[in-house]
Amino acid sequence: MGAVTDAWTWLTTGANWQGESGVWHRLAEHLWFSGVCLAVSCLLALPLALWLGHIGRGGALAVNVSNVGRAVPTLAVLVLLTLTPLGRHGDLPTIIALVLFAVPPLLTNAYVGMREVDRAVVEAARGMGMSGGQVFRRVELPLAYPLVMTGLRTATVQVIATATLAAMAGGGGLGRIITAGFNTDDTAQVVAGALVVGVLALLAEGLLVVAGRVCDPMRATRRAH
Amino acid sequence: MTSAAGCLAANDWICGEYVRSRAQELTEATLQHVWITAASVLIGLAVAFPLALLVRARPRLAAPVLGLTTVLYAIPSLAMFSLLLPLFGLSAALVVTGLVLYSLTILVRNILAGLAAVPEEAREAARGMGYGPGRLLWEVELPLALPAVMAGVRMATVSTVALTTVGALVDYGGLGTLITTGLKSFFKAQVLTASLLCVLLAVTADLLLLWLQRLLTPWTRPARTPGTLIRGAG
C-alpha cells in the first residue's frame, strides 16, 4: 500500500496545510458552501414538507421531485450553472446546484415522516381538544422526527460529497486538492484529498447521529422500546 | 469544421449544427456511458445477491455488511474514484468498480427487503410440495421478491447514469467527458447537449426497467376486464 503511505506523508507535511490552496483553506471553503447550502435547503424544504404532510396533500410532488433529482447528473448542473451569467458570481453556482440536490431528500423524508404518523393517534389528539397547531407541534412533529433527521443526514452527506465536484467545474473546496493532484499526476495528493473528504463526510454523519439522539423530543420514550 | 454555422460561431446553448457535425463523438460518448452503467449495475447485482443471501442466512452479519455498504455510500464520488486510483490506475475498471460499490447499498437493502416480504404461507406451501431450499429460492422467493429487487435496480441504474459523469476525471465518463471538456473550452452547446442526453439516458433506462419488471411479474398487473380501453395506444 505505497499509495496510502505516500498520502500519509503528504498529509503530515505541514506546508500542504498552509496557504491559499492548503488543506485548511479548502476545508473552510468546503464547510462554508456546505453549511450555507444546508441552511438554505432546510429553510426551503422543511416548512413546505411538514406543512404538506400536516394537511396530507402534495405527496406525489414530494416523492417525484426526489426521484427526478436522482437522475440529474450533479456535474452537468454545476457546469451548466457556471456557464450562465451566474458563473460570474464566485461561489453562487455551486451553492445553487448543491441546494438543488439537498432539497429532495429533505422534502421526501419529512413528508413521508409526517404521513406515517398513525392517523388514530392524530384523531385521539384532536378528540382531546388539541388544535391543528397543537397536533402539529406536540404529536406529528415528535413522531415524524426520526425520518426528518434521516433526511437531514442524507442531505448533509450528499452536500459534502457533491461540494467536491465543484472543483471539476472551477469552484473551490476540498475537491480542488483532488483535481490539482490529478492535473499534476500526484497520486499521493489525490489519495490524501480523498481521505480528507471521506473523513469529513463520515464525521458529519456521525455528529448528526449523536446530535439527533440528544435532541430527540421523545428520547426517553424511544429508548424504553 | 465543414460549415461554420451561425450557432457554433455564436456559441449558443442550443445548436443543431453541433449535434450534426459531432454526431459520431456524441454516439461514442453515449455508448461508453451505456456500457459503463450497464456493467456497473450488472456486476453490482452479481455481488449484491450473494451478499443479501449471506446476510439472510447469518443475521449476525447484517449489521457489519449493511454498515459497510452505507459507509461506502457516504464517500464522495470524486474521493471514491481517487481512493481507487492506486489500485486500478487511470482505467475504465476504476470507474466501474467505484460505481459498483455505490450501487451495493441500494441493491443489498432492496433484495433483503424483497426476500423478507415473501409471505411465510408461500414458503410453507412450497416446502409442503417438497421444494428444497434452492428450488424454493429460485422458483418462489425470488419471483415474489422481484418487484422490490427491480425497484432497487431502477434506483441504482438511474443514479449510476448520473454518477458515471464523474468518471470524466479519468477520461472514462462517457457523456461526462464531453461535459467537462465543454466546460474547459466554454463550449455551451456541447455542455447542454451532453447533459440533456445524460438525463434522457437515465429516464429511458428507468422506463425500460419498468417495462421489464411488468414483463417479469405479470401477476402484479390488475386483470384487464373485457371492454377496457388499452391505454397508451397512439
Short mmCIF file of C-alpha atoms in Angstrom, two decimals:
data_model
loop_
_atom_site.label_atom_id
_atom_site.label_comp_id
_atom_site.label_asym_id
_atom_site.label_seq_id
_atom_site.Cartn_x
_atom_site.Cartn_y
_atom_site.Cartn_z
CA MET A 1 0.00 0.00 0.00
CA GLY A 2 2.60 2.51 -1.10
CA ALA A 3 -0.06 4.98 -2.16
CA VAL A 4 -1.51 5.20 1.33
CA THR A 5 1.90 5.76 2.94
CA ASP A 6 2.61 8.44 0.33
CA ALA A 7 -0.73 10.04 1.10
CA TRP A 8 0.08 9.93 4.81
CA THR A 9 3.39 11.64 4.15
CA TRP A 10 1.55 14.28 2.14
CA LEU A 11 -0.97 14.80 4.93
CA THR A 12 1.69 15.08 7.62
CA THR A 13 3.65 17.67 5.66
CA GLY A 14 2.79 20.98 7.31
CA ALA A 15 3.32 23.00 4.14
CA ASN A 16 0.42 21.24 2.41
CA TRP A 17 -2.00 22.57 5.04
CA GLN A 18 -0.94 26.22 4.78
CA GLY A 19 -1.71 28.91 2.25
CA GLU A 20 -4.40 29.66 -0.34
CA SER A 21 -4.52 26.14 -1.76
CA GLY A 22 -3.71 24.39 1.52
CA VAL A 23 -5.99 21.92 3.25
CA TRP A 24 -7.18 24.36 5.95
CA HIS A 25 -8.26 26.98 3.44
CA ARG A 26 -10.01 24.39 1.22
CA LEU A 27 -11.66 22.82 4.25
CA ALA A 28 -13.01 26.22 5.32
CA GLU A 29 -14.37 26.83 1.81
CA HIS A 30 -15.93 23.38 1.78
CA LEU A 31 -17.60 23.80 5.15
CA TRP A 32 -18.82 27.25 4.18
CA PHE A 33 -20.51 26.02 0.95
CA SER A 34 -21.98 23.01 2.68
CA GLY A 35 -23.26 25.00 5.67
CA VAL A 36 -24.90 27.71 3.58
CA CYS A 37 -26.49 25.14 1.26
CA LEU A 38 -27.86 23.04 4.08
CA ALA A 39 -29.29 26.08 5.86
CA VAL A 40 -30.97 27.34 2.68
CA SER A 41 -32.26 23.86 1.77
CA CYS A 42 -33.71 23.29 5.22
CA LEU A 43 -35.43 26.68 5.17
CA LEU A 44 -36.90 25.90 1.74
CA ALA A 45 -37.78 22.22 2.12
CA LEU A 46 -38.72 21.55 5.74
CA PRO A 47 -41.56 24.07 6.27
CA LEU A 48 -43.09 23.05 2.93
CA ALA A 49 -42.77 19.30 3.55
CA LEU A 50 -44.06 19.49 7.13
CA TRP A 51 -46.99 21.64 6.07
CA LEU A 52 -47.85 19.34 3.13
CA GLY A 53 -47.59 16.38 5.47
CA HIS A 54 -49.82 18.09 8.04
CA ILE A 55 -52.59 18.80 5.52
CA GLY A 56 -51.94 15.49 3.73
CA ARG A 57 -51.61 16.84 0.20
CA GLY A 58 -48.93 17.04 -2.47
CA GLY A 59 -47.41 13.65 -1.74
CA ALA A 60 -46.86 12.86 -5.42
CA LEU A 61 -44.94 16.11 -5.77
CA ALA A 62 -42.73 15.45 -2.75
CA VAL A 63 -41.83 11.93 -3.87
CA ASN A 64 -41.44 12.61 -7.59
CA VAL A 65 -39.16 15.60 -7.06
CA SER A 66 -36.81 13.25 -5.25
CA ASN A 67 -36.82 10.60 -7.98
CA VAL A 68 -36.15 13.11 -10.74
CA GLY A 69 -33.36 14.63 -8.65
CA ARG A 70 -31.57 11.30 -8.66
CA ALA A 71 -31.49 11.16 -12.46
CA VAL A 72 -29.92 14.57 -12.97
CA PRO A 73 -26.12 14.44 -13.12
CA THR A 74 -24.78 16.85 -10.49
CA LEU A 75 -21.70 17.55 -12.53
CA ALA A 76 -23.80 18.64 -15.52
CA VAL A 77 -25.87 21.04 -13.43
CA LEU A 78 -22.77 22.54 -11.83
CA VAL A 79 -21.11 23.02 -15.20
CA LEU A 80 -24.27 24.44 -16.80
CA LEU A 81 -24.67 26.96 -13.99
CA THR A 82 -21.07 28.15 -14.26
CA LEU A 83 -21.59 28.84 -17.97
CA THR A 84 -24.59 31.11 -17.31
CA PRO A 85 -24.30 34.72 -16.07
CA LEU A 86 -24.49 33.26 -12.55
CA GLY A 87 -20.99 31.89 -13.10
CA ARG A 88 -19.52 35.35 -12.66
CA HIS A 89 -20.65 35.46 -9.04
CA GLY A 90 -17.99 33.29 -7.45
CA ASP A 91 -19.49 30.51 -5.38
CA LEU A 92 -23.10 31.17 -6.32
CA PRO A 93 -23.37 28.39 -8.98
CA THR A 94 -22.00 25.83 -6.55
CA ILE A 95 -24.40 26.91 -3.83
CA ILE A 96 -27.42 26.82 -6.15
CA ALA A 97 -26.50 23.38 -7.51
CA LEU A 98 -25.98 21.99 -4.02
CA VAL A 99 -29.32 23.37 -2.78
CA LEU A 100 -30.98 21.70 -5.76
CA PHE A 101 -29.59 18.35 -4.63
CA ALA A 102 -30.16 18.76 -0.91
CA VAL A 103 -33.84 19.69 -1.18
CA PRO A 104 -35.21 16.34 -2.50
CA PRO A 105 -34.07 14.07 0.37
CA LEU A 106 -35.17 16.65 2.95
CA LEU A 107 -38.54 17.09 1.28
CA THR A 108 -39.33 13.41 0.79
CA ASN A 109 -38.23 12.22 4.21
CA ALA A 110 -40.02 14.99 6.12
CA TYR A 111 -43.19 14.46 4.12
CA VAL A 112 -43.16 10.67 4.48
CA GLY A 113 -42.36 11.04 8.19
CA MET A 114 -45.41 13.24 8.69
CA ARG A 115 -47.68 10.93 6.71
CA GLU A 116 -46.53 7.82 8.55
CA VAL A 117 -47.78 9.19 11.85
CA ASP A 118 -50.58 6.88 12.93
CA ARG A 119 -53.89 8.53 11.94
CA ALA A 120 -55.57 7.04 15.04
CA VAL A 121 -53.09 8.92 17.25
CA VAL A 122 -53.86 12.18 15.45
CA GLU A 123 -57.60 11.53 15.82
CA ALA A 124 -57.13 10.86 19.53
CA ALA A 125 -55.21 14.12 19.94
CA ARG A 126 -57.98 16.01 18.15
CA GLY A 127 -60.55 14.25 20.31
CA MET A 128 -58.71 15.54 23.37
CA GLY A 129 -59.38 19.03 22.07
CA MET A 130 -55.98 19.87 20.56
CA SER A 131 -55.98 22.50 17.83
CA GLY A 132 -54.37 21.89 14.44
CA GLY A 133 -51.22 23.71 15.56
CA GLN A 134 -51.03 21.73 18.80
CA VAL A 135 -51.45 18.43 16.96
CA PHE A 136 -48.65 19.50 14.63
CA ARG A 137 -46.23 20.60 17.38
CA ARG A 138 -46.96 18.06 20.07
CA VAL A 139 -47.97 14.92 18.17
CA GLU A 140 -46.99 14.87 14.50
CA LEU A 141 -43.62 16.59 14.70
CA PRO A 142 -42.15 14.45 17.53
CA LEU A 143 -43.35 11.27 15.82
CA ALA A 144 -42.01 12.34 12.42
CA TYR A 145 -38.69 13.46 13.96
CA PRO A 146 -36.60 10.33 13.19
CA LEU A 147 -37.36 10.46 9.47
CA VAL A 148 -36.84 14.23 9.32
CA MET A 149 -33.39 13.64 10.83
CA THR A 150 -32.69 10.82 8.37
CA GLY A 151 -33.43 13.26 5.57
CA LEU A 152 -31.10 15.82 7.12
CA ARG A 153 -28.30 13.24 7.42
CA THR A 154 -28.74 12.10 3.82
CA ALA A 155 -28.77 15.71 2.62
CA THR A 156 -25.68 16.62 4.66
CA VAL A 157 -23.58 13.72 3.43
CA GLN A 158 -24.79 14.35 -0.12
CA VAL A 159 -23.92 18.05 0.06
CA ILE A 160 -20.44 17.42 1.48
CA ALA A 161 -19.87 14.79 -1.20
CA THR A 162 -21.24 16.88 -4.05
CA ALA A 163 -19.36 20.01 -2.99
CA THR A 164 -16.26 18.09 -4.09
CA LEU A 165 -17.50 18.17 -7.68
CA ALA A 166 -17.48 21.98 -7.58
CA ALA A 167 -13.73 21.75 -8.18
CA MET A 168 -14.34 19.98 -11.51
CA ALA A 169 -16.41 23.00 -12.56
CA GLY A 170 -13.81 25.53 -11.45
CA GLY A 171 -15.10 26.13 -7.90
CA GLY A 172 -13.22 25.84 -4.62
CA GLY A 173 -13.44 23.41 -1.73
CA LEU A 174 -11.65 20.18 -0.90
CA GLY A 175 -12.26 18.80 -4.40
CA ARG A 176 -9.57 21.24 -5.55
CA ILE A 177 -6.92 19.22 -3.74
CA ILE A 178 -8.02 16.10 -5.60
CA THR A 179 -8.29 17.71 -9.05
CA ALA A 180 -4.99 19.55 -8.57
CA GLY A 181 -3.42 16.19 -7.75
CA PHE A 182 -4.87 14.69 -10.93
CA ASN A 183 -3.58 17.57 -13.02
CA THR A 184 -0.04 17.24 -11.67
CA ASP A 185 -0.14 13.42 -11.71
CA ASP A 186 0.44 13.40 -7.94
CA THR A 187 -1.30 10.25 -6.69
CA ALA A 188 -0.29 10.90 -3.09
CA GLN A 189 -2.12 14.24 -3.14
CA VAL A 190 -5.18 12.72 -4.86
CA VAL A 191 -5.49 9.99 -2.24
CA ALA A 192 -4.79 12.44 0.60
CA GLY A 193 -7.53 14.79 -0.61
CA ALA A 194 -9.95 11.89 -0.95
CA LEU A 195 -9.17 10.76 2.59
CA VAL A 196 -9.84 14.24 4.00
CA VAL A 197 -13.21 14.45 2.20
CA GLY A 198 -14.20 10.91 3.18
CA VAL A 199 -13.35 11.53 6.82
CA LEU A 200 -15.28 14.82 6.75
CA ALA A 201 -18.41 13.14 5.33
CA LEU A 202 -18.30 10.32 7.86
CA LEU A 203 -17.59 12.76 10.70
CA ALA A 204 -20.59 14.88 9.73
CA GLU A 205 -22.77 11.78 9.57
CA GLY A 206 -21.57 10.63 13.00
CA LEU A 207 -22.06 14.06 14.56
CA LEU A 208 -25.60 14.26 13.22
CA VAL A 209 -26.42 10.79 14.57
CA VAL A 210 -25.29 11.89 18.03
CA ALA A 211 -26.97 15.32 17.77
CA GLY A 212 -30.15 13.64 16.56
CA ARG A 213 -30.24 11.38 19.60
CA VAL A 214 -29.53 14.21 22.04
CA CYS A 215 -32.19 16.50 20.56
CA ASP A 216 -34.83 13.78 20.16
CA PRO A 217 -38.03 15.15 21.70
CA MET A 218 -39.09 11.61 22.60
CA ARG A 219 -35.69 10.41 23.76
CA ALA A 220 -36.91 8.75 26.95
CA THR A 221 -39.84 7.01 25.26
CA ARG A 222 -37.89 5.70 22.31
CA ARG A 223 -35.10 4.38 24.49
CA ALA A 224 -37.60 2.36 26.52
CA HIS A 225 -38.62 0.42 23.42
CA MET B 1 -15.27 22.07 -39.23
CA THR B 2 -17.02 21.80 -42.57
CA SER B 3 -19.52 24.66 -42.35
CA ALA B 4 -19.05 27.46 -39.85
CA ALA B 5 -22.71 27.54 -38.85
CA GLY B 6 -24.02 30.64 -37.08
CA CYS B 7 -24.87 28.99 -33.79
CA LEU B 8 -21.46 27.31 -33.45
CA ALA B 9 -19.67 30.59 -34.03
CA ALA B 10 -22.02 32.43 -31.66
CA ASN B 11 -21.54 29.70 -29.01
CA ASP B 12 -25.30 29.27 -28.45
CA TRP B 13 -26.69 26.88 -25.87
CA ILE B 14 -28.88 25.09 -28.38
CA CYS B 15 -27.20 24.30 -31.64
CA GLY B 16 -28.43 21.84 -34.24
CA GLU B 17 -25.22 22.21 -36.21
CA TYR B 18 -23.27 20.93 -33.21
CA VAL B 19 -25.37 17.78 -33.00
CA ARG B 20 -24.99 17.20 -36.76
CA SER B 21 -21.27 17.82 -37.00
CA ARG B 22 -20.35 15.91 -33.83
CA ALA B 23 -22.83 13.06 -34.19
CA GLN B 24 -20.07 10.44 -34.10
CA GLU B 25 -18.45 11.89 -30.99
CA LEU B 26 -21.83 12.07 -29.26
CA THR B 27 -22.69 8.48 -30.21
CA GLU B 28 -19.36 7.19 -28.94
CA ALA B 29 -19.74 9.03 -25.63
CA THR B 30 -23.30 7.77 -25.21
CA LEU B 31 -22.24 4.18 -25.94
CA GLN B 32 -19.41 4.45 -23.43
CA HIS B 33 -21.87 5.84 -20.89
CA VAL B 34 -24.29 2.98 -21.53
CA TRP B 35 -21.73 0.19 -21.23
CA ILE B 36 -20.13 1.63 -18.10
CA THR B 37 -23.57 1.97 -16.46
CA ALA B 38 -24.73 -1.47 -17.58
CA ALA B 39 -21.52 -3.18 -16.47
CA SER B 40 -21.65 -1.44 -13.08
CA VAL B 41 -25.25 -2.35 -12.35
CA LEU B 42 -24.84 -5.96 -13.55
CA ILE B 43 -21.67 -6.52 -11.52
CA GLY B 44 -23.38 -4.73 -8.61
CA LEU B 45 -26.26 -7.22 -8.82
CA ALA B 46 -23.88 -10.17 -9.07
CA VAL B 47 -22.16 -9.03 -5.86
CA ALA B 48 -25.30 -7.88 -4.03
CA PHE B 49 -27.23 -11.16 -4.43
CA PRO B 50 -24.79 -13.45 -2.62
CA LEU B 51 -24.27 -10.71 0.00
CA ALA B 52 -28.01 -10.43 0.62
CA LEU B 53 -28.38 -14.23 0.80
CA LEU B 54 -25.43 -14.42 3.20
CA VAL B 55 -26.91 -11.72 5.44
CA ARG B 56 -30.25 -13.52 5.41
CA ALA B 57 -28.68 -16.85 6.33
CA ARG B 58 -26.49 -15.29 9.05
CA PRO B 59 -28.43 -12.39 10.60
CA ARG B 60 -25.42 -11.58 12.79
CA LEU B 61 -23.62 -10.37 9.66
CA ALA B 62 -26.41 -7.91 8.86
CA ALA B 63 -25.04 -5.02 10.90
CA PRO B 64 -21.46 -5.15 9.55
CA VAL B 65 -22.47 -5.73 5.90
CA LEU B 66 -25.17 -3.05 5.84
CA GLY B 67 -22.96 -0.69 7.83
CA LEU B 68 -20.05 -1.13 5.44
CA THR B 69 -22.15 -0.53 2.32
CA THR B 70 -23.61 2.60 3.95
CA VAL B 71 -20.13 3.89 4.75
CA LEU B 72 -19.17 3.28 1.10
CA TYR B 73 -22.18 5.32 0.05
CA ALA B 74 -21.05 8.23 2.23
CA ILE B 75 -17.73 8.54 0.39
CA PRO B 76 -17.97 11.33 -2.19
CA SER B 77 -17.75 10.09 -5.79
CA LEU B 78 -14.70 12.20 -6.61
CA ALA B 79 -12.98 10.84 -3.49
CA MET B 80 -14.07 7.26 -4.22
CA PHE B 81 -12.52 7.31 -7.68
CA SER B 82 -9.39 8.90 -6.25
CA LEU B 83 -9.06 6.30 -3.50
CA LEU B 84 -9.31 3.50 -6.06
CA LEU B 85 -6.74 5.18 -8.30
CA PRO B 86 -3.67 3.48 -6.77
CA LEU B 87 -5.33 0.08 -7.28
CA PHE B 88 -6.51 0.43 -10.87
CA GLY B 89 -4.68 3.36 -12.41
CA LEU B 90 -6.50 5.51 -14.98
CA SER B 91 -8.85 2.91 -16.44
CA ALA B 92 -12.47 2.06 -17.05
CA ALA B 93 -12.15 -0.63 -14.34
CA LEU B 94 -11.59 2.18 -11.84
CA VAL B 95 -14.87 3.88 -12.78
CA VAL B 96 -16.84 0.63 -12.91
CA THR B 97 -15.52 -0.50 -9.51
CA GLY B 98 -16.46 2.82 -7.92
CA LEU B 99 -19.95 2.67 -9.37
CA VAL B 100 -20.39 -0.97 -8.30
CA LEU B 101 -19.51 -0.01 -4.72
CA TYR B 102 -22.14 2.76 -4.82
CA SER B 103 -24.87 0.52 -6.19
CA LEU B 104 -24.31 -2.07 -3.44
CA THR B 105 -26.08 -0.10 -0.69
CA ILE B 106 -29.30 0.27 -2.66
CA LEU B 107 -29.24 -3.25 -4.13
CA VAL B 108 -28.46 -5.22 -0.95
CA ARG B 109 -31.12 -3.36 1.03
CA ASN B 110 -33.79 -3.84 -1.61
CA ILE B 111 -33.03 -7.53 -2.18
CA LEU B 112 -33.19 -8.14 1.58
CA ALA B 113 -36.44 -6.21 1.92
CA GLY B 114 -37.92 -8.12 -1.01
CA LEU B 115 -36.97 -11.52 0.41
CA ALA B 116 -38.23 -10.54 3.87
CA ALA B 117 -41.60 -9.56 2.41
CA VAL B 118 -42.26 -13.03 0.92
CA PRO B 119 -45.33 -14.37 2.76
CA GLU B 120 -44.49 -17.24 5.11
CA GLU B 121 -47.52 -19.16 3.75
CA ALA B 122 -45.95 -19.21 0.28
CA ARG B 123 -42.77 -20.68 1.73
CA GLU B 124 -44.67 -23.24 3.78
CA ALA B 125 -46.74 -24.27 0.78
CA ALA B 126 -43.64 -24.72 -1.37
CA ARG B 127 -41.91 -26.74 1.35
CA GLY B 128 -45.06 -28.82 1.70
CA MET B 129 -44.88 -29.55 -2.01
CA GLY B 130 -41.37 -30.90 -1.49
CA TYR B 131 -39.31 -27.91 -2.69
CA GLY B 132 -35.73 -27.89 -1.46
CA PRO B 133 -34.05 -24.64 -0.36
CA GLY B 134 -32.54 -23.97 -3.81
CA ARG B 135 -35.74 -24.52 -5.71
CA LEU B 136 -37.67 -22.54 -3.07
CA LEU B 137 -35.33 -19.60 -3.61
CA TRP B 138 -35.38 -19.67 -7.41
CA GLU B 139 -38.98 -20.58 -8.07
CA VAL B 140 -40.86 -18.98 -5.17
CA GLU B 141 -38.90 -16.43 -3.18
CA LEU B 142 -37.05 -14.60 -5.96
CA PRO B 143 -40.09 -14.16 -8.22
CA LEU B 144 -42.08 -12.81 -5.26
CA ALA B 145 -39.20 -10.52 -4.27
CA LEU B 146 -38.81 -9.29 -7.84
CA PRO B 147 -40.81 -6.04 -7.55
CA ALA B 148 -38.64 -4.86 -4.61
CA VAL B 149 -35.46 -6.03 -6.32
CA MET B 150 -36.42 -4.25 -9.52
CA ALA B 151 -37.21 -1.07 -7.58
CA GLY B 152 -33.64 -1.23 -6.28
CA VAL B 153 -32.21 -1.91 -9.73
CA ARG B 154 -34.09 1.09 -11.13
CA MET B 155 -32.83 3.40 -8.40
CA ALA B 156 -29.27 2.10 -8.76
CA THR B 157 -29.36 2.44 -12.55
CA VAL B 158 -30.66 5.99 -12.53
CA SER B 159 -28.13 7.21 -10.00
CA THR B 160 -25.33 5.28 -11.77
CA VAL B 161 -26.13 7.08 -15.04
CA ALA B 162 -25.73 10.39 -13.21
CA LEU B 163 -22.59 9.30 -11.33
CA THR B 164 -20.85 7.95 -14.43
CA THR B 165 -20.24 11.56 -15.49
CA VAL B 166 -17.72 11.94 -12.66
CA GLY B 167 -15.62 9.30 -14.42
CA ALA B 168 -14.64 12.18 -16.73
CA LEU B 169 -11.89 12.72 -14.17
CA VAL B 170 -10.07 9.71 -15.61
CA ASP B 171 -11.46 10.06 -19.17
CA TYR B 172 -13.99 7.24 -18.77
CA GLY B 173 -17.04 9.36 -18.00
CA GLY B 174 -18.99 8.83 -21.22
CA LEU B 175 -21.07 11.95 -21.69
CA GLY B 176 -19.40 13.42 -18.61
CA THR B 177 -16.15 13.66 -20.55
CA LEU B 178 -17.92 15.83 -23.14
CA ILE B 179 -19.40 17.94 -20.31
CA THR B 180 -16.03 18.66 -18.68
CA THR B 181 -14.15 19.26 -21.93
CA GLY B 182 -17.03 21.53 -22.96
CA LEU B 183 -16.57 23.46 -19.74
CA LYS B 184 -12.85 23.94 -20.29
CA SER B 185 -13.39 25.47 -23.73
CA PHE B 186 -16.61 27.25 -22.68
CA PHE B 187 -18.50 25.32 -25.39
CA LYS B 188 -22.12 25.80 -24.33
CA ALA B 189 -23.81 23.61 -26.97
CA GLN B 190 -21.61 20.64 -26.03
CA VAL B 191 -22.28 21.01 -22.29
CA LEU B 192 -26.03 21.34 -22.70
CA THR B 193 -26.40 18.59 -25.32
CA ALA B 194 -24.33 16.10 -23.31
CA SER B 195 -26.19 16.94 -20.09
CA LEU B 196 -29.58 16.52 -21.73
CA LEU B 197 -28.51 13.21 -23.28
CA CYS B 198 -27.46 12.07 -19.82
CA VAL B 199 -30.85 12.84 -18.29
CA LEU B 200 -32.57 11.30 -21.30
CA LEU B 201 -30.48 8.16 -20.84
CA ALA B 202 -31.49 7.92 -17.16
CA VAL B 203 -35.19 8.32 -17.96
CA THR B 204 -35.02 5.81 -20.85
CA ALA B 205 -33.23 3.26 -18.69
CA ASP B 206 -35.80 3.71 -15.93
CA LEU B 207 -38.73 3.20 -18.33
CA LEU B 208 -37.07 0.14 -19.92
CA LEU B 209 -36.56 -1.43 -16.50
CA LEU B 210 -40.15 -0.64 -15.52
CA TRP B 211 -41.29 -2.39 -18.71
CA LEU B 212 -39.03 -5.36 -17.95
CA GLN B 213 -40.42 -5.55 -14.43
CA ARG B 214 -44.00 -5.67 -15.75
CA LEU B 215 -42.99 -8.34 -18.23
CA LEU B 216 -41.40 -10.46 -15.49
CA THR B 217 -44.19 -10.06 -12.95
CA PRO B 218 -47.45 -10.47 -14.88
CA TRP B 219 -49.29 -11.42 -11.67
CA THR B 220 -48.89 -7.94 -10.17
CA ARG B 221 -50.84 -6.36 -13.01
CA PRO B 222 -54.54 -5.88 -12.36
CA ALA B 223 -56.55 -8.25 -14.53
CA ARG B 224 -57.80 -6.45 -17.58
CA THR B 225 -61.56 -6.64 -17.70
CA PRO B 226 -63.16 -7.13 -21.11
CA GLY B 227 -64.08 -3.87 -22.75
CA THR B 228 -61.37 -1.87 -21.01
CA LEU B 229 -59.62 0.50 -23.37
CA ILE B 230 -55.95 -0.21 -23.93
CA ARG B 231 -54.20 2.79 -22.50
CA GLY B 232 -51.25 4.47 -24.10
CA ALA B 233 -52.09 3.44 -27.66
CA GLY B 234 -51.07 6.02 -30.23
#
